[in-house]
Structure formats: structure tokens, C-alpha cells
PDB file of C-alpha atoms and ligand atoms in Angstrom:
ATOM      1  CA  MET A   1    -106.972  74.035 -88.703  1.00  0.00           C
ATOM      2  CA  SER A   2    -110.109  72.211 -89.799  1.00  0.00           C
ATOM      3  CA  ALA A   3    -110.356  68.442 -90.134  1.00  0.00           C
ATOM      4  CA  GLN A   4    -111.974  68.926 -93.511  1.00  0.00           C
ATOM      5  CA  ARG A   5    -108.998  70.763 -94.917  1.00  0.00           C
ATOM      6  CA  ARG A   6    -106.663  68.119 -93.598  1.00  0.00           C
ATOM      7  CA  THR A   7    -108.497  65.292 -95.371  1.00  0.00           C
ATOM      8  CA  HIS A   8    -108.426  67.143 -98.671  1.00  0.00           C
ATOM      9  CA  LYS A   9    -104.720  67.797 -98.619  1.00  0.00           C
ATOM     10  CA  LEU A  10    -102.498  65.370-100.430  1.00  0.00           C
ATOM     11  CA  LEU A  11     -99.952  64.143 -97.876  1.00  0.00           C
ATOM     12  CA  PRO A  12     -96.623  62.453 -98.534  1.00  0.00           C
ATOM     13  CA  GLU A  13     -96.633  58.672 -98.363  1.00  0.00           C
ATOM     14  CA  PRO A  14     -93.605  57.183 -96.591  1.00  0.00           C
ATOM     15  CA  THR A  15     -91.722  54.525 -98.519  1.00  0.00           C
ATOM     16  CA  PRO A  16     -89.357  51.934 -97.003  1.00  0.00           C
ATOM     17  CA  VAL A  17     -86.490  54.307 -97.856  1.00  0.00           C
ATOM     18  CA  SER A  18     -88.076  57.525 -96.554  1.00  0.00           C
ATOM     19  CA  ARG A  19     -89.855  56.123 -93.484  1.00  0.00           C
ATOM     20  CA  PRO A  20     -87.041  57.074 -91.011  1.00  0.00           C
ATOM     21  CA  PHE A  21     -87.337  60.700 -92.153  1.00  0.00           C
ATOM     22  CA  TRP A  22     -91.063  60.742 -91.326  1.00  0.00           C
ATOM     23  CA  GLU A  23     -90.597  58.890 -88.052  1.00  0.00           C
ATOM     24  CA  ALA A  24     -88.046  61.501 -86.945  1.00  0.00           C
ATOM     25  CA  ALA A  25     -90.271  64.382 -88.100  1.00  0.00           C
ATOM     26  CA  ARG A  26     -93.091  62.979 -85.996  1.00  0.00           C
ATOM     27  CA  LYS A  27     -90.764  63.463 -83.004  1.00  0.00           C
ATOM     28  CA  ARG A  28     -89.966  66.988 -84.261  1.00  0.00           C
ATOM     29  CA  VAL A  29     -86.462  66.016 -85.279  1.00  0.00           C
ATOM     30  CA  LEU A  30     -84.903  66.653 -88.679  1.00  0.00           C
ATOM     31  CA  SER A  31     -82.968  63.566 -89.708  1.00  0.00           C
ATOM     32  CA  LEU A  32     -80.985  63.141 -92.917  1.00  0.00           C
ATOM     33  CA  GLN A  33     -79.019  60.311 -94.394  1.00  0.00           C
ATOM     34  CA  ARG A  34     -75.263  60.760 -94.039  1.00  0.00           C
ATOM     35  CA  CYS A  35     -72.795  58.787 -96.092  1.00  0.00           C
ATOM     36  CA  ASP A  36     -70.423  56.579 -94.082  1.00  0.00           C
ATOM     37  CA  LYS A  37     -67.873  56.733 -96.917  1.00  0.00           C
ATOM     38  CA  CYS A  38     -67.653  60.410 -97.912  1.00  0.00           C
ATOM     39  CA  ALA A  39     -69.421  61.991 -94.883  1.00  0.00           C
ATOM     40  CA  GLU A  40     -71.726  64.093 -97.071  1.00  0.00           C
ATOM     41  CA  TYR A  41     -75.392  64.505 -96.199  1.00  0.00           C
ATOM     42  CA  VAL A  42     -78.016  63.320 -98.647  1.00  0.00           C
ATOM     43  CA  PHE A  43     -81.547  64.602 -99.224  1.00  0.00           C
ATOM     44  CA  TYR A  44     -84.121  63.482-100.446  1.00  0.00           C
ATOM     45  CA  PRO A  45     -83.971  59.970 -98.944  1.00  0.00           C
ATOM     46  CA  ARG A  46     -82.469  57.425-101.342  1.00  0.00           C
ATOM     47  CA  GLY A  47     -80.645  54.123-101.514  1.00  0.00           C
ATOM     48  CA  LEU A  48     -77.268  55.378-102.721  1.00  0.00           C
ATOM     49  CA  CYS A  49     -75.163  58.410-101.805  1.00  0.00           C
ATOM     50  CA  SER A  50     -75.677  61.173-104.370  1.00  0.00           C
ATOM     51  CA  HIS A  51     -72.015  62.209-103.974  1.00  0.00           C
ATOM     52  CA  CYS A  52     -70.071  58.942-104.178  1.00  0.00           C
ATOM     53  CA  GLY A  53     -72.604  56.184-104.855  1.00  0.00           C
ATOM     54  CA  SER A  54     -72.039  54.305-101.607  1.00  0.00           C
ATOM     55  CA  ALA A  55     -74.980  52.349-100.194  1.00  0.00           C
ATOM     56  CA  GLU A  56     -73.742  52.929 -96.650  1.00  0.00           C
ATOM     57  CA  LEU A  57     -76.005  55.723 -95.478  1.00  0.00           C
ATOM     58  CA  THR A  58     -76.830  56.354 -91.825  1.00  0.00           C
ATOM     59  CA  TRP A  59     -79.774  58.391 -90.565  1.00  0.00           C
ATOM     60  CA  THR A  60     -78.365  61.307 -88.577  1.00  0.00           C
ATOM     61  CA  GLU A  61     -80.056  64.060 -86.603  1.00  0.00           C
ATOM     62  CA  VAL A  62     -79.146  67.486 -87.990  1.00  0.00           C
ATOM     63  CA  SER A  63     -79.432  71.063 -86.718  1.00  0.00           C
ATOM     64  CA  GLY A  64     -82.635  71.946 -88.536  1.00  0.00           C
ATOM     65  CA  ARG A  65     -81.066  75.282 -89.447  1.00  0.00           C
ATOM     66  CA  GLY A  66     -80.366  76.757 -92.830  1.00  0.00           C
ATOM     67  CA  THR A  67     -80.799  79.706 -95.149  1.00  0.00           C
ATOM     68  CA  VAL A  68     -83.401  80.594 -97.756  1.00  0.00           C
ATOM     69  CA  TYR A  69     -81.875  79.714-101.134  1.00  0.00           C
ATOM     70  CA  SER A  70     -84.923  80.622-103.242  1.00  0.00           C
ATOM     71  CA  PHE A  71     -88.623  81.243-102.682  1.00  0.00           C
ATOM     72  CA  THR A  72     -91.900  82.272-104.231  1.00  0.00           C
ATOM     73  CA  VAL A  73     -95.163  83.462-102.714  1.00  0.00           C
ATOM     74  CA  ALA A  74     -98.188  81.442-103.857  1.00  0.00           C
ATOM     75  CA  ARG A  75    -101.157  83.794-103.993  1.00  0.00           C
ATOM     76  CA  ARG A  76    -103.402  81.185-105.617  1.00  0.00           C
ATOM     77  CA  PRO A  77    -103.507  77.579-104.361  1.00  0.00           C
ATOM     78  CA  THR A  78    -101.025  75.399-106.236  1.00  0.00           C
ATOM     79  CA  MET A  79    -102.761  72.162-105.156  1.00  0.00           C
ATOM     80  CA  VAL A  80    -106.224  71.054-104.053  1.00  0.00           C
ATOM     81  CA  GLY A  81    -106.654  71.540-100.305  1.00  0.00           C
ATOM     82  CA  PHE A  82    -104.488  74.648-100.023  1.00  0.00           C
ATOM     83  CA  GLN A  83    -107.148  77.261-100.852  1.00  0.00           C
ATOM     84  CA  ASP A  84    -107.449  78.346 -97.208  1.00  0.00           C
ATOM     85  CA  GLU A  85    -103.705  78.872 -96.883  1.00  0.00           C
ATOM     86  CA  VAL A  86    -102.956  81.494 -99.531  1.00  0.00           C
ATOM     87  CA  PRO A  87    -100.775  83.403 -99.550  1.00  0.00           C
ATOM     88  CA  TYR A  88     -98.132  80.849 -98.618  1.00  0.00           C
ATOM     89  CA  VAL A  89     -94.443  80.591 -99.292  1.00  0.00           C
ATOM     90  CA  ILE A  90     -92.813  77.790-101.255  1.00  0.00           C
ATOM     91  CA  ALA A  91     -89.086  77.856-100.690  1.00  0.00           C
ATOM     92  CA  ILE A  92     -85.855  76.003-101.201  1.00  0.00           C
ATOM     93  CA  VAL A  93     -83.894  76.016 -97.966  1.00  0.00           C
ATOM     94  CA  GLU A  94     -80.192  75.198 -97.987  1.00  0.00           C
ATOM     95  CA  LEU A  95     -79.489  73.334 -94.775  1.00  0.00           C
ATOM     96  CA  ASP A  96     -76.314  74.090 -92.820  1.00  0.00           C
ATOM     97  CA  GLU A  97     -75.337  70.465 -93.532  1.00  0.00           C
ATOM     98  CA  GLY A  98     -75.482  71.105 -97.292  1.00  0.00           C
ATOM     99  CA  PRO A  99     -78.599  69.576 -98.851  1.00  0.00           C
ATOM    100  CA  ARG A 100     -81.433  71.737-100.165  1.00  0.00           C
ATOM    101  CA  MET A 101     -85.050  71.026 -99.232  1.00  0.00           C
ATOM    102  CA  THR A 102     -88.204  72.220-100.949  1.00  0.00           C
ATOM    103  CA  THR A 103     -90.468  73.401 -98.145  1.00  0.00           C
ATOM    104  CA  ASN A 104     -92.708  76.169 -96.866  1.00  0.00           C
ATOM    105  CA  ILE A 105     -91.693  79.176 -94.793  1.00  0.00           C
ATOM    106  CA  VAL A 106     -94.196  79.819 -92.017  1.00  0.00           C
ATOM    107  CA  GLY A 107     -94.564  82.075 -89.009  1.00  0.00           C
ATOM    108  CA  CYS A 108     -93.865  85.367 -90.739  1.00  0.00           C
ATOM    109  CA  ASP A 109     -95.202  87.839 -93.270  1.00  0.00           C
ATOM    110  CA  PRO A 110     -94.335  86.499 -96.763  1.00  0.00           C
ATOM    111  CA  GLU A 111     -93.197  90.001 -97.710  1.00  0.00           C
ATOM    112  CA  SER A 112     -90.492  89.875 -95.030  1.00  0.00           C
ATOM    113  CA  ILE A 113     -88.720  86.858 -96.501  1.00  0.00           C
ATOM    114  CA  ARG A 114     -85.372  87.413 -98.171  1.00  0.00           C
ATOM    115  CA  ILE A 115     -82.794  85.257 -99.901  1.00  0.00           C
ATOM    116  CA  ASP A 116     -80.108  84.121 -97.398  1.00  0.00           C
ATOM    117  CA  MET A 117     -82.457  84.711 -94.443  1.00  0.00           C
ATOM    118  CA  ARG A 118     -81.703  82.349 -91.536  1.00  0.00           C
ATOM    119  CA  VAL A 119     -84.444  79.807 -90.877  1.00  0.00           C
ATOM    120  CA  GLU A 120     -85.023  76.816 -88.626  1.00  0.00           C
ATOM    121  CA  ALA A 121     -87.237  73.761 -88.859  1.00  0.00           C
ATOM    122  CA  ALA A 122     -90.859  74.169 -87.764  1.00  0.00           C
ATOM    123  CA  PHE A 123     -92.839  70.949 -87.547  1.00  0.00           C
ATOM    124  CA  GLU A 124     -96.516  70.794 -88.478  1.00  0.00           C
ATOM    125  CA  ARG A 125     -98.451  67.663 -87.620  1.00  0.00           C
ATOM    126  CA  GLU A 126    -100.878  66.743 -90.391  1.00  0.00           C
ATOM    127  CA  SER A 127    -101.868  63.193 -89.376  1.00  0.00           C
ATOM    128  CA  ASP A 128    -100.808  60.399 -87.029  1.00  0.00           C
ATOM    129  CA  GLU A 129     -98.166  59.406 -89.553  1.00  0.00           C
ATOM    130  CA  ILE A 130     -97.164  62.648 -91.223  1.00  0.00           C
ATOM    131  CA  THR A 131     -95.585  65.695 -89.636  1.00  0.00           C
ATOM    132  CA  LEU A 132     -94.393  68.120 -92.298  1.00  0.00           C
ATOM    133  CA  VAL A 133     -91.026  69.829 -92.013  1.00  0.00           C
ATOM    134  CA  LYS A 134     -91.427  73.521 -92.698  1.00  0.00           C
ATOM    135  CA  PHE A 135     -89.167  76.413 -91.755  1.00  0.00           C
ATOM    136  CA  ARG A 136     -89.582  79.699 -89.899  1.00  0.00           C
ATOM    137  CA  PRO A 137     -87.286  82.688 -89.453  1.00  0.00           C
ATOM    138  CA  VAL A 138     -84.680  82.315 -86.721  1.00  0.00           C
ATOM    139  CA  GLU A 139     -85.303  84.932 -84.058  1.00  0.00           C
ATOM    140  CA  SER A 140     -82.504  87.449 -83.538  1.00  0.00           C
ATOM    141  CA  SER A 141     -80.421  86.213 -86.470  1.00  0.00           C
TER     142      SER A 141
HETATM  143 ZN1   ZN B 201     -70.898  59.317-100.221  1.00  0.00          ZN
END
């Protein structure tokens, strides 16, 4: 991975609400907010539970496992900085804990990806602050 490509990629910018997610990712841990009232998991990071509206959300380490809910193969770069990465896979992964994440599937041939395929979190460090959460196929699933 070249330094040049890294500087040209647009990286997420942590906010006060999302910072715990990025701090966990940097330690290669997937952490989601969980509601203290209704026990549902919430993603993306937010101030109120998307299920019951409670403000009592606690950051909780989760399994990092899920299934491919939907995906597409990008054969042309969809953003500046991604021209060296085509083809790449943009996917929605449904986590075992419930929430769906928009992400990339890595570590396999894009043609081998299927809906409902089992995947697990794969962390890719982009900068001192940002480690992206991507997913890869679970071996022997
Ligand atoms: Zn709730």
C-alpha cells in the first residue's frame, strides 16, 4: 500500500459520538452501542437508540461476525483515491447482533461472494487515527 494512495483517500472523521467506535477499531475490536433499556444494538453511532429512543447507550464489544446481506462489485473507482483498488466489493453486512454495516469485503475473489455468506471483521489501518472495519469470508463456514 503506497503512502500516496493513503493521502488521497477520503477517510472518516471521528465525531464525539463516533469516537469510541474508531478507538476500538484501532485496537482491532468491533464495538457497537447497545441500549441499556431495550438491549438492542445500534449502528451507526448516534445519541439515541434507534429502537426505543433511549439515550442510555453503552459501547459493547461484539463478535465481529455476520452475513452478507447485499453487495456489488465496483469495477470503476467510486471515489477519488480508489483507482488502484478496483475491482473491490461494497457490501452491506448484517451483524450477528442485528445491525447492518456498509463495508467492503476483502481477502477473496469478488466473484466468490454470495448473499448470506458468513464473514468476519478484518481491520485495515489507514492512519494513526483511522482503522477501517472491513469483512472477509469466515474460513470453513
Ligand atoms: Zn433502546
